[in-house]
CSV table of C-alpha atoms in Angstrom, one decimal:
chain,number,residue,atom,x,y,z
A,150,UNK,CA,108.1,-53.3,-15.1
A,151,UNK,CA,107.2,-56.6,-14.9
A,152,UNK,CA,103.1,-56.8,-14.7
A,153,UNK,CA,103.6,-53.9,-17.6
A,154,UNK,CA,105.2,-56.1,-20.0
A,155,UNK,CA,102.1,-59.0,-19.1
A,156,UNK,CA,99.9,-56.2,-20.0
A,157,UNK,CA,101.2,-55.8,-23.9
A,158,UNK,CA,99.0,-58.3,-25.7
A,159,UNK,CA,95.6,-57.5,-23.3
A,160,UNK,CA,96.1,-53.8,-23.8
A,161,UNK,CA,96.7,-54.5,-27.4
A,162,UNK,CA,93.2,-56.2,-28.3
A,163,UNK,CA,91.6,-53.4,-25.8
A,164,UNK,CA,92.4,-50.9,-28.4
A,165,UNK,CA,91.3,-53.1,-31.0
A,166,UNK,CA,88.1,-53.1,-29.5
A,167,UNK,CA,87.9,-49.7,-29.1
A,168,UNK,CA,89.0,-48.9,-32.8
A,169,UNK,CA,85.7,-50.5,-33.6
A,170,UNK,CA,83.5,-48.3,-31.0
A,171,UNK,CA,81.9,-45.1,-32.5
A,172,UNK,CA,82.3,-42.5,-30.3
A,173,UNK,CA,80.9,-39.0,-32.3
A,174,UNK,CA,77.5,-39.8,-30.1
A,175,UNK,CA,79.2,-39.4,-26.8
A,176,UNK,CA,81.4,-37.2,-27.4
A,177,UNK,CA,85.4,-37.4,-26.5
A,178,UNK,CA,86.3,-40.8,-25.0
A,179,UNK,CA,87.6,-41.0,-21.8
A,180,UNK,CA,90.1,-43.1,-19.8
A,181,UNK,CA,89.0,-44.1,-17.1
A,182,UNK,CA,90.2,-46.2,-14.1
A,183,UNK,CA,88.6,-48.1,-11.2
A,184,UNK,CA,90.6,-49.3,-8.2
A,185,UNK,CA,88.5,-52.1,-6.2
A,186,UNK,CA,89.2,-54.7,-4.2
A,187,UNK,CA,86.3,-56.8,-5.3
A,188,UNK,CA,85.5,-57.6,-8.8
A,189,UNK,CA,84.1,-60.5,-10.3
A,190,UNK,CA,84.7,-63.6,-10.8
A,191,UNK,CA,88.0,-63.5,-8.9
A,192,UNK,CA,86.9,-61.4,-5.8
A,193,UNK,CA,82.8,-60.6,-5.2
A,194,UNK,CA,81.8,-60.5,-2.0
A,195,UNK,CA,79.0,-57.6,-2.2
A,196,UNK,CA,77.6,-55.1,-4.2
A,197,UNK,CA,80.9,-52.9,-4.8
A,198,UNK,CA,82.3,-55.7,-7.0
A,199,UNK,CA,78.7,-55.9,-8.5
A,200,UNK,CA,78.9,-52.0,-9.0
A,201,UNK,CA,82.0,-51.4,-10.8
A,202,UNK,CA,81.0,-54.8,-12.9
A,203,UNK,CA,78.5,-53.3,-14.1
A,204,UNK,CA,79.3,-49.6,-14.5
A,205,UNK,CA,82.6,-50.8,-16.3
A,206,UNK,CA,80.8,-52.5,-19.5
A,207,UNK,CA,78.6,-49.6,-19.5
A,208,UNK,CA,81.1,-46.8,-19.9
A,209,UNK,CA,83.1,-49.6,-22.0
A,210,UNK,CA,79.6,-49.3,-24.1
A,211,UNK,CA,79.9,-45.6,-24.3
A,212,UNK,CA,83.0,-45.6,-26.4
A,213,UNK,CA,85.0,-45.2,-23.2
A,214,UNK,CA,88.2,-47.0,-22.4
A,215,UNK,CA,88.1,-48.8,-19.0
A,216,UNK,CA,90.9,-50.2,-17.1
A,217,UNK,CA,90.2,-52.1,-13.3
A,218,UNK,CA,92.8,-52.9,-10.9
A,219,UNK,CA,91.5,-55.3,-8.2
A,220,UNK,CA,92.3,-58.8,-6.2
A,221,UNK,CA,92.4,-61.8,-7.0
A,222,UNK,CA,92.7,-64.9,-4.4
A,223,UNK,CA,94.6,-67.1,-6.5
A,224,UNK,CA,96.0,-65.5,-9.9
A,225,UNK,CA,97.8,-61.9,-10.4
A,226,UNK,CA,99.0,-60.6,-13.9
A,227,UNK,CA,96.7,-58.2,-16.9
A,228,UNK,CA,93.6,-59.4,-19.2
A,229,UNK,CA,91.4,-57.8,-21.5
A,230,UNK,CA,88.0,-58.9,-20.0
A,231,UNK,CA,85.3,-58.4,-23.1
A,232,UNK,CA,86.9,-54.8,-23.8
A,233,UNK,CA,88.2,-54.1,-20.5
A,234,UNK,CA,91.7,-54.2,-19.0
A,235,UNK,CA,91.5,-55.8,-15.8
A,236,UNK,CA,95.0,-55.7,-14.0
A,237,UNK,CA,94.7,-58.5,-10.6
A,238,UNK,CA,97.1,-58.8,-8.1
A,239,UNK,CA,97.1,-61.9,-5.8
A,240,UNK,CA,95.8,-61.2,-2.0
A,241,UNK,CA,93.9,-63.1,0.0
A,242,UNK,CA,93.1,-60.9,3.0
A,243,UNK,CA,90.3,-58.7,2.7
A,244,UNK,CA,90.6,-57.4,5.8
A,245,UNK,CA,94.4,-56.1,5.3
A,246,UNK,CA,92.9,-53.3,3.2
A,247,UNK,CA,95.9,-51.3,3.8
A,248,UNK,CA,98.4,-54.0,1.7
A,249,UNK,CA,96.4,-54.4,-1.3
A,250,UNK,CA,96.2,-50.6,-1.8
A,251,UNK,CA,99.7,-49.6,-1.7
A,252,UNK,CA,100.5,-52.5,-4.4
A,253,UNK,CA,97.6,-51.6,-6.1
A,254,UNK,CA,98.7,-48.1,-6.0
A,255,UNK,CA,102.1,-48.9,-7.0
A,256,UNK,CA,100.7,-50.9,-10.3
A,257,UNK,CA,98.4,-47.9,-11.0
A,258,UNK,CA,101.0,-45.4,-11.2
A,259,UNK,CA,103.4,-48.0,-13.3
A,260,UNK,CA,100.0,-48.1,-15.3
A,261,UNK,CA,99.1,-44.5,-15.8
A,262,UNK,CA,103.1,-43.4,-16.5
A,263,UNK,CA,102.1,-45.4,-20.0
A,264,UNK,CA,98.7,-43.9,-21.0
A,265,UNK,CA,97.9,-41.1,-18.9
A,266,UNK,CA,94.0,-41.6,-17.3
A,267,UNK,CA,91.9,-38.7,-17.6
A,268,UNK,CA,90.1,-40.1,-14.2
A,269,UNK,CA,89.9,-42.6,-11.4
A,270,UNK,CA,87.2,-43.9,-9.4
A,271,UNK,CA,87.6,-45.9,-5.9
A,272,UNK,CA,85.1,-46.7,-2.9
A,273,UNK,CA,85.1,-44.8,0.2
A,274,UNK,CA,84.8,-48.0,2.2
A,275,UNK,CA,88.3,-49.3,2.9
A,276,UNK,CA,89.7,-46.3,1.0
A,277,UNK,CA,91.0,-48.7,-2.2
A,278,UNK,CA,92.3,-46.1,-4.0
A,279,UNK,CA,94.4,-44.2,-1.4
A,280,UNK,CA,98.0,-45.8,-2.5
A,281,UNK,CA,97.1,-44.8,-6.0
A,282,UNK,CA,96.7,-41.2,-5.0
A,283,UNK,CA,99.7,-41.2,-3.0
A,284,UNK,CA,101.3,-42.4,-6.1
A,285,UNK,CA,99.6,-40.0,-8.6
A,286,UNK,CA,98.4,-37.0,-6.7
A,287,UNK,CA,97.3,-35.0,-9.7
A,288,UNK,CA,94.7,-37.5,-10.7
A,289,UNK,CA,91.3,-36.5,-10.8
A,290,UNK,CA,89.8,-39.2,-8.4
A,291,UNK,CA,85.8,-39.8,-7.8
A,292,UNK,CA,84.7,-41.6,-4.9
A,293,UNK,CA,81.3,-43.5,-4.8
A,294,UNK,CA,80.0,-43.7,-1.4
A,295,UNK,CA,78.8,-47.6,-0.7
A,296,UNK,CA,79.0,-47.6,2.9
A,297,UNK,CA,81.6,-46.2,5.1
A,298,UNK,CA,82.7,-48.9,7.9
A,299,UNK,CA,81.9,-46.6,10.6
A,300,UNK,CA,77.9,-46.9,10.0
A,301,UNK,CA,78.4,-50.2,9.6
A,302,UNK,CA,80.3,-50.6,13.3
A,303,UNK,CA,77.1,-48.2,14.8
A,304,UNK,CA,74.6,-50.2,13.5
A,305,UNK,CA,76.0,-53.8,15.1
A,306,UNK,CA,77.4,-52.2,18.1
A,307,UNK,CA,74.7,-53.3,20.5
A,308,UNK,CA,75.0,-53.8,23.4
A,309,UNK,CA,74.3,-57.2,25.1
A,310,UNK,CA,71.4,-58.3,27.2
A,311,UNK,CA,72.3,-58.6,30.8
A,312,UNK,CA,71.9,-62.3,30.8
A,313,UNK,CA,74.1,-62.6,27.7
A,314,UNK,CA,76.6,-60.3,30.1
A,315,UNK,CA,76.1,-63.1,33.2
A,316,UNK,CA,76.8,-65.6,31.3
A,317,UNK,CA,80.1,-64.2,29.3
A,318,UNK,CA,81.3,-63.6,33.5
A,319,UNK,CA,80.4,-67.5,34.2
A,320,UNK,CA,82.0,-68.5,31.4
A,321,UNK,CA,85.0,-66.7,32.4
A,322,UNK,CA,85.3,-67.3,36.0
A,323,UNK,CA,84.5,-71.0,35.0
A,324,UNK,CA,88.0,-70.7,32.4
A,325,UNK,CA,90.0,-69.3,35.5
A,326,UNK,CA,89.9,-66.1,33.5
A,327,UNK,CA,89.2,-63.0,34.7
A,328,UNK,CA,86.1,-61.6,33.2
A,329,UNK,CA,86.7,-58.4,31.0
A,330,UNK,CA,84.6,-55.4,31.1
A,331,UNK,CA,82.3,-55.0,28.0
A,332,UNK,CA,83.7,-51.8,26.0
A,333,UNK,CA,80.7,-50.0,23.4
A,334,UNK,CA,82.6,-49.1,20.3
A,335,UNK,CA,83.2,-45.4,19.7
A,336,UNK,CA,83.6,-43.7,16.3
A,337,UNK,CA,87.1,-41.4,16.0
A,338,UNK,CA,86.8,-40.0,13.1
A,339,UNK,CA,90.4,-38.1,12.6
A,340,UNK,CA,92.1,-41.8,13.2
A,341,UNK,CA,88.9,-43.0,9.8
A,342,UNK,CA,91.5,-43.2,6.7
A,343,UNK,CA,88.0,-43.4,4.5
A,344,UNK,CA,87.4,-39.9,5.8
A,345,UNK,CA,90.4,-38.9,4.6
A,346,UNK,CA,90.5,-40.1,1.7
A,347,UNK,CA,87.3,-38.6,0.6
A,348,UNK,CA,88.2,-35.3,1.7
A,349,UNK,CA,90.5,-35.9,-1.1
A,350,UNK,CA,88.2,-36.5,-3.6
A,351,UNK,CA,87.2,-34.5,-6.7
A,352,UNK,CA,83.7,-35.6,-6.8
A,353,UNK,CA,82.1,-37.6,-4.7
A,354,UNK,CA,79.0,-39.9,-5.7
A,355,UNK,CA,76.4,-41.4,-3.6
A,356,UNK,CA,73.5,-44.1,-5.0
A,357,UNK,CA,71.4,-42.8,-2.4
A,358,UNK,CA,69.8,-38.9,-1.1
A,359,UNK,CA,69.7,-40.1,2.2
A,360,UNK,CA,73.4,-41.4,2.7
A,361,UNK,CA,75.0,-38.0,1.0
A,362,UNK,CA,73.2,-36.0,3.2
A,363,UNK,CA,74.3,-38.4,6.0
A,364,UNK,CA,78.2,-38.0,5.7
A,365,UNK,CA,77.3,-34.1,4.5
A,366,UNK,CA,77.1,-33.6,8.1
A,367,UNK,CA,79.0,-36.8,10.0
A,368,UNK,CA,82.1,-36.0,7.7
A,369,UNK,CA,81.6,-32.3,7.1
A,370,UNK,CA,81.8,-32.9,3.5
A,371,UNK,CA,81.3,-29.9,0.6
A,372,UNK,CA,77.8,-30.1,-0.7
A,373,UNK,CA,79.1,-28.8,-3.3
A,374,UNK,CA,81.1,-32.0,-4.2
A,375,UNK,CA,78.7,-34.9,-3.3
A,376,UNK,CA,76.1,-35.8,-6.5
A,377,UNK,CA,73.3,-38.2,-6.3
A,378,UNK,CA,74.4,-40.8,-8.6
A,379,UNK,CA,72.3,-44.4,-8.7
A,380,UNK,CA,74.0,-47.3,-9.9
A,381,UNK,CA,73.0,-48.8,-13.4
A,382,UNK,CA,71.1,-51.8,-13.4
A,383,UNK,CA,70.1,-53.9,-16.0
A,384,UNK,CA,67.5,-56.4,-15.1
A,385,UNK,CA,67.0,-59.5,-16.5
A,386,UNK,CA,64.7,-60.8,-18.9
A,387,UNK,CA,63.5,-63.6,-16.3
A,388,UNK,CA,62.7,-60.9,-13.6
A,389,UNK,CA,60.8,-58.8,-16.5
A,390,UNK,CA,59.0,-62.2,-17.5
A,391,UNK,CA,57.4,-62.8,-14.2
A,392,UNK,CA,53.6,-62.3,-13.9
A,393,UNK,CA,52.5,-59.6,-11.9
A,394,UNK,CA,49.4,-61.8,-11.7
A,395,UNK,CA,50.8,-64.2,-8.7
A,396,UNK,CA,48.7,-65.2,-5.3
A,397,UNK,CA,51.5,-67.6,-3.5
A,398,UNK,CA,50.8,-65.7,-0.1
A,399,UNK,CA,53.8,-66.0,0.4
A,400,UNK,CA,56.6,-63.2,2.1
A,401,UNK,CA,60.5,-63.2,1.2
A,402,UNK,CA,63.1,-61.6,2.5
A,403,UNK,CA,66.3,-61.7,0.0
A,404,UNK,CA,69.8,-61.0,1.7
A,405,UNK,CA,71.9,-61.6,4.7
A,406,UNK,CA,70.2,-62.4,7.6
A,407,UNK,CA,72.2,-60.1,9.9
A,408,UNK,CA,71.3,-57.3,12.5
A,409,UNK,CA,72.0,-54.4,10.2
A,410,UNK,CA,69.3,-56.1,7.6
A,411,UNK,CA,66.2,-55.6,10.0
A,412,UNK,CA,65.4,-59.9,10.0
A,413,UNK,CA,64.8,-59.5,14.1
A,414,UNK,CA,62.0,-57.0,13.3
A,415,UNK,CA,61.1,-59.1,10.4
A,416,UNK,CA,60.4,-61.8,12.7
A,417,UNK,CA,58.9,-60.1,15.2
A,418,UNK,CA,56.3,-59.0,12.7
A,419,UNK,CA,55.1,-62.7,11.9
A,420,UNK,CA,53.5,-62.9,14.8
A,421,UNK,CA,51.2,-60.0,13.8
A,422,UNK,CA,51.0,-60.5,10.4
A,423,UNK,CA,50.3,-64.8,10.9
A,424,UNK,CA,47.6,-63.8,13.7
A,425,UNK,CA,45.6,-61.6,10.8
A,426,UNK,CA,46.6,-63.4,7.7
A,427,UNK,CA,46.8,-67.0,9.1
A,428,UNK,CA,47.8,-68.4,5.6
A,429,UNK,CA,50.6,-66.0,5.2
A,430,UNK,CA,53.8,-68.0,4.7
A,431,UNK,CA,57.6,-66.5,4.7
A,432,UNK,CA,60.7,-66.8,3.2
A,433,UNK,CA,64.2,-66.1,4.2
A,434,UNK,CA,66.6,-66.1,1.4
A,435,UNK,CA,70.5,-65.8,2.5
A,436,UNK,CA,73.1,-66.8,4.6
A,437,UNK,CA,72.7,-67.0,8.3
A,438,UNK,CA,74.9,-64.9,10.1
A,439,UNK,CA,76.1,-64.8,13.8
A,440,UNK,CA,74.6,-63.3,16.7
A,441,UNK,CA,76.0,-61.7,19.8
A,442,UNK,CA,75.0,-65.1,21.2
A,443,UNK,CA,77.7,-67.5,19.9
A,444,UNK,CA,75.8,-70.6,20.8
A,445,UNK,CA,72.6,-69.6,18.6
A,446,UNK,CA,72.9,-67.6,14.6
A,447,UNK,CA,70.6,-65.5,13.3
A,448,UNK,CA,67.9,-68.1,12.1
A,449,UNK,CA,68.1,-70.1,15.3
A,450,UNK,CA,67.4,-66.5,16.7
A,451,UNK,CA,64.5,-65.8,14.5
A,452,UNK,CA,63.2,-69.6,15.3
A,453,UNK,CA,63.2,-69.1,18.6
A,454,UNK,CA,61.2,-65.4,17.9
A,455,UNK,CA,58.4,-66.8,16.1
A,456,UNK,CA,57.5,-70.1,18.4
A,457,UNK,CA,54.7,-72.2,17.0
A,458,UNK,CA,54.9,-70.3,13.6
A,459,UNK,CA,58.4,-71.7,12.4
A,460,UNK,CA,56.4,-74.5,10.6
A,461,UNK,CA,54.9,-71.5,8.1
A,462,UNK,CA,58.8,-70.3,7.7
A,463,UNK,CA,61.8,-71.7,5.4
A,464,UNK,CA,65.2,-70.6,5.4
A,465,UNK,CA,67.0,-71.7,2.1
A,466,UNK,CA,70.5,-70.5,2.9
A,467,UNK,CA,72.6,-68.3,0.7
A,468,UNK,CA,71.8,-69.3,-3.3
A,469,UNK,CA,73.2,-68.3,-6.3
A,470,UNK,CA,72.4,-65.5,-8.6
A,471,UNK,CA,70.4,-66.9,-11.3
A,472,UNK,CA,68.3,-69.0,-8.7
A,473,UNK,CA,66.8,-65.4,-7.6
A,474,UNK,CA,64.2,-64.6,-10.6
A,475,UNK,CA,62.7,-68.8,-9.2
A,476,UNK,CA,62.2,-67.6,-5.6
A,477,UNK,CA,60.6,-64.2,-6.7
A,478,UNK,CA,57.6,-65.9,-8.7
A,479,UNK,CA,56.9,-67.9,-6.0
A,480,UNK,CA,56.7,-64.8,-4.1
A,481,UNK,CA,54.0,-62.0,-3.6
A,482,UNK,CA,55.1,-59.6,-1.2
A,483,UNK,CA,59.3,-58.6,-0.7
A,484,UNK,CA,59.9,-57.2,2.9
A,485,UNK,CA,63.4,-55.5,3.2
A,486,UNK,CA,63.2,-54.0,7.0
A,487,UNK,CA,67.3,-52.9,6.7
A,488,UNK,CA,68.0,-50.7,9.8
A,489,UNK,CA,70.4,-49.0,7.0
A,490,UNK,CA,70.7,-49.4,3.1
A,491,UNK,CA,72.2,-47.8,0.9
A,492,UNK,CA,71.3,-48.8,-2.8
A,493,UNK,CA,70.2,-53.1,-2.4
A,494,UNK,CA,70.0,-54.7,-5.6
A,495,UNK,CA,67.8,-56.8,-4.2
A,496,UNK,CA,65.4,-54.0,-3.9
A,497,UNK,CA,65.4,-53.4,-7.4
A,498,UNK,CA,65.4,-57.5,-8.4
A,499,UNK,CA,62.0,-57.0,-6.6
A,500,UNK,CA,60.8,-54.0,-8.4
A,501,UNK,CA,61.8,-56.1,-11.9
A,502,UNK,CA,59.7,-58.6,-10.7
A,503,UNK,CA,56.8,-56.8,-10.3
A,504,UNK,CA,56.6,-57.8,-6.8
A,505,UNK,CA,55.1,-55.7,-3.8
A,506,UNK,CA,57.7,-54.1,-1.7
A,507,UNK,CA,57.9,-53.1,1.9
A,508,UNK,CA,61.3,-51.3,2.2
A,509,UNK,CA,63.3,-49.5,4.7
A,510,UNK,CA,62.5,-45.6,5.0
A,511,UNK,CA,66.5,-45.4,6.3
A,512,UNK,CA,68.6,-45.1,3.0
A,513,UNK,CA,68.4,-45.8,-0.6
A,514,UNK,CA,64.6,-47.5,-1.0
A,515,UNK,CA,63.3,-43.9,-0.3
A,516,UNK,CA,64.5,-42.8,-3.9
A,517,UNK,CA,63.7,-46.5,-5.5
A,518,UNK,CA,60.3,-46.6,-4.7
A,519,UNK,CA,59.4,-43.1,-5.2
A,520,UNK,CA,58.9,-41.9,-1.6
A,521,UNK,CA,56.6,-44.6,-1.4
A,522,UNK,CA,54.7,-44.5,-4.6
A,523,UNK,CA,55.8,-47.9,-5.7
A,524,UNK,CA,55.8,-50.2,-2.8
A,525,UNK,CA,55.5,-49.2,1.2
A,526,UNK,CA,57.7,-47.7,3.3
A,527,UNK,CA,58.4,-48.6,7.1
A,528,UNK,CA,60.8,-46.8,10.0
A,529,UNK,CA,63.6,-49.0,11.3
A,530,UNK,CA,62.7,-50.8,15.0
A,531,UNK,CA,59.2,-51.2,13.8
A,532,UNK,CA,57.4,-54.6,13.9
A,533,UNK,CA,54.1,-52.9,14.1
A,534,UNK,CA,54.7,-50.8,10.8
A,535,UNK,CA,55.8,-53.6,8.9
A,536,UNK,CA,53.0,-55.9,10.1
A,537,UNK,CA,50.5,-53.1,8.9
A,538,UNK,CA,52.0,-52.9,5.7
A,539,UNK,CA,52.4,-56.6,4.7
A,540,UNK,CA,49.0,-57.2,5.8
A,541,UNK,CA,47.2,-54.3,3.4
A,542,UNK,CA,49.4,-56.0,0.6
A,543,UNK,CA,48.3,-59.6,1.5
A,544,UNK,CA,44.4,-58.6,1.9
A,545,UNK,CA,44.8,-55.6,-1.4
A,546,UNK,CA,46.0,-58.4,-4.0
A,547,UNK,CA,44.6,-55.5,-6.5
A,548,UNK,CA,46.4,-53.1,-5.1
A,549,UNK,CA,49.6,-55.0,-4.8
A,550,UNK,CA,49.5,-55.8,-8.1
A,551,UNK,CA,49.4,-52.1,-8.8
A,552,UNK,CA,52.3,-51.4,-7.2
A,553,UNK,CA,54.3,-54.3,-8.6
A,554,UNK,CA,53.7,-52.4,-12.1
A,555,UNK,CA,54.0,-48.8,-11.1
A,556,UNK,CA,57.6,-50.5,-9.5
A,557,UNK,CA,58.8,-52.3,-12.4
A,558,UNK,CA,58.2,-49.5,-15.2
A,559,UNK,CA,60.2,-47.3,-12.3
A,560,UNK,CA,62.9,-49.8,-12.7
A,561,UNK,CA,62.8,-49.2,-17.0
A,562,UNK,CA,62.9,-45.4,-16.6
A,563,UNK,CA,65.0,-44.1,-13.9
A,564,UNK,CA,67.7,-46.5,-13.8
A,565,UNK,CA,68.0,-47.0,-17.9
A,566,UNK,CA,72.3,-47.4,-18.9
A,567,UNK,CA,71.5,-44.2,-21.2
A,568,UNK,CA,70.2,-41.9,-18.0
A,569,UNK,CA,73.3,-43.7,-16.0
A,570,UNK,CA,75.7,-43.3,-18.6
A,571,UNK,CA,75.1,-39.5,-19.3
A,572,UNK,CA,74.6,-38.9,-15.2
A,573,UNK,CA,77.9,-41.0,-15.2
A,574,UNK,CA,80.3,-38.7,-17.6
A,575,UNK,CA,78.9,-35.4,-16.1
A,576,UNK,CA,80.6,-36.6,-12.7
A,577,UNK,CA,84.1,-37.5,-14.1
A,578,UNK,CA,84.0,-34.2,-16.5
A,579,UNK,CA,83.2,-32.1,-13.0
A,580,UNK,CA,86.5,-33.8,-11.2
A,581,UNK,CA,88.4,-33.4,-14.1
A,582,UNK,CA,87.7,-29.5,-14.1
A,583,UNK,CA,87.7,-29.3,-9.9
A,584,UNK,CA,91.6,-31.0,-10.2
A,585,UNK,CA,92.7,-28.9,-13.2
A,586,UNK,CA,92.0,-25.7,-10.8
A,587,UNK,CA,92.8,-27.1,-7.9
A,588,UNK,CA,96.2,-28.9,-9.1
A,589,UNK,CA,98.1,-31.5,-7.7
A,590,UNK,CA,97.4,-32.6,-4.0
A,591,UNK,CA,99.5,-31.6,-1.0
A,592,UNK,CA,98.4,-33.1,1.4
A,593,UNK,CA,99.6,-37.7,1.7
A,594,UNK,CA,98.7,-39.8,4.7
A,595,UNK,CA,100.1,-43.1,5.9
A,596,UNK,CA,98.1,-45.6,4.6
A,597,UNK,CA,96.4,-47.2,8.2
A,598,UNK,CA,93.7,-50.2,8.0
A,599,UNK,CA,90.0,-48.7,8.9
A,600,UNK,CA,88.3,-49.6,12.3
């Protein structure tokens, strides 16, 4: 084919690179595939991109040979990315899931007729590998849980405040249009293509205890499938630089400022935490999204929450990567309040840093911080809890400081490439055995967008 003939000189210095890559200390070298939507620089949009950025040079690292197949918004064709075969196709929709992986899926297959992968990986959110299996149904496939759409839906469905409802009917009446009824989003999970296509799975992967057990019993999933699998991460040597000696009084929160990320409790808790600690100032780091109000985004929403404290607050708007490591020696305490997270980087950018941490008790931060042994943990909905805990911090600078080690050294010893890498291989050598017994699937589906 066409893309397979653009392929010839990347693939070419791939196996150069490899030819120089020992690989007696990890035994035999795979082939190993990731289908995703996102990857950098072309297409990053969250921490899926991020993910297979990172796990690819690791396993490229480990002697392994790694081909990705993802978008790109403006360039299509096959390079050989510092060891890596990266195969692009041009599409700029990322909502039109369903398109991208049946051309995906049809370039995999062309791909794998050639060299014949021993294993492919692909999200469960937005299903990015489901042409590819429909192509190849006798691959071994791995799916890494991120965050199926479906949680994400239940978490922002609410429902509006009456006066927000009043005024929608106003507004309507005032249009000459007749006012429609408000409909809560239900969840149908036979119509979910990322159900399905993790029922197909071989091994299924999850950064995070608390989201495996989650879909264990929303989907019905095999226990006997799903691993706890965190993602590698290799901090920086500015986060690891940055004293854990620091008394800014100041509180950041690093992401979007969305519903889903907790910022409403977060604000909430300023008035608490300002009327104890009056000096306490605060931080919001990320881009302001919309509200259910369309006249008023989230900051103008947390503004209007805190009242004659918005003079101790700054909002800095989404910034780049390498501005982070900046904002977090300026900071002393991290509050992430997510009503749902899975496995945030940002967590562990904190725990680098040496920073004290109040984290969500819904998701990943449960395993991060050791059940709460290296930072403090607070329920969902809870101002009150996470004014308590940002006030011991802020009054306990000993103790903070404590935790800000006792976080960082669990940053250099559970999440280490080797540990990863190993944890890594043992998945793909378990789907590889499951689909040798199992042989090729029967079962196809039509490819359908999610929601």
């Amino acid at each position: 084919s066409g893309h397979s003939a653009r392929c010839d000189v990347g693939i070419w210095a791939a196996s150069r690179y490899f030819q120089t890559v020992s690989h007696g200390a990890f035994g035999t070298p795979m082939k190993i595939a990731f289908i995703s939507y996102e990857y950098p620089p072309d297409a990053c949009y969250g921490g899926i991109g991020t993910y297979v950025y990172q796990i690819a040079r690791l396993l490229r690292d480990r002697g392994h040979q790694v081909e990705v197949f993802a978008s790109s918004p403006y360039r299509e064709g096959c390079e050989t990315e510092d060891g890596i075969v990266v195969h692009r196709i041009r599409h700029q929709h990322p909502t039109d899931c369903a398109d991208f992986a049946e051309r995906i899926g049809q370039w995999f297959s062309d791909r794998h007729a050639q060299i014949q992968f021993d294993v492919l990986e692909g999200p469960e959110n937005q299903a990015h590998a489901r042409g590819a299996i429909a192509q190849v149904p006798d691959i071994p496939l791995v799916v890494k849980l991120h965050t199926p759409t479906f949680m994400v839906y239940e978490m922002n469905a609410v429902e509006p405040s009456w006066d927000l409802k009043l005024r929608r009917v106003i507004g309507a009446l005032r249009r000459g249009q007749k006012p429609q009824p408000f409909v809560r989003w239900q969840y149908d999970r036979q119509s979910d293509i990322e159900w399905l296509h993790t029922l197909d799975a071989d091994e299924i992967t999850t950064p995070s205890v608390e989201l495996g057990k989650h879909l264990i019993q929303a989907w019905e999933l095999d226990p006997a499938k799903v691993t706890h699998l965190p993602n590698p991460y290799r901090p920086s040597t500015e986060l690891l630089q940055i004293p854990v000696q620091t008394q800014t009084q100041t509180v950041t929160f690093l992401g979007r400022l969305e519903l889903r990320k907790g910022v409403l409790d977060l604000a909430h808790a300023i008035l608490l935490i300002r009327r104890h600690c009056p000096e306490a100032n605060f931080r919001f780091v990320g881009q302001s999204c919309p509200t259910l109000n369309p006249h008023m985004d989230m900051q103008q929403q947390i503004t209007r929450i805190v009242g004659r404290h918005r003079t101790a607050i700054a909002f800095t708007g989404a910034i780049p990567l390498a501005q982070i490591p900046a904002y977090l020696a300026q900071t002393d305490i991290c509050v992430f309040p997510s009503l749902w997270e899975n496995f945030p980087n940002v967590c562990l950018e904190a725990m680098a840093a040496a920073r004290g941490i109040v984290g969500s008790r819904a998701g990943g931060m449960v395993d991060m911080l050791d059940q709460g042994n290296a930072g403090r943990l607070v329920s969902p909905h809870c101002p009150d809890e996470i004014a308590d805990a940002v006030i011991e911090l802020l009054n306990n600078p000993t103790w903070r400081m404590k935790l800000g080690i006792l976080a960082r050294d669990r940053v250099l010893t559970e999440y280490t490439l080797d540990r990863i890498g190993e944890l890594q291989e043992a998945s793909y050598q378990r789907a590889i055995e499951r689909r040798q017994l199992a042989g090729s699937r029967q079962k196809l589906y039509n490819l359908q967008p999610v929601g």
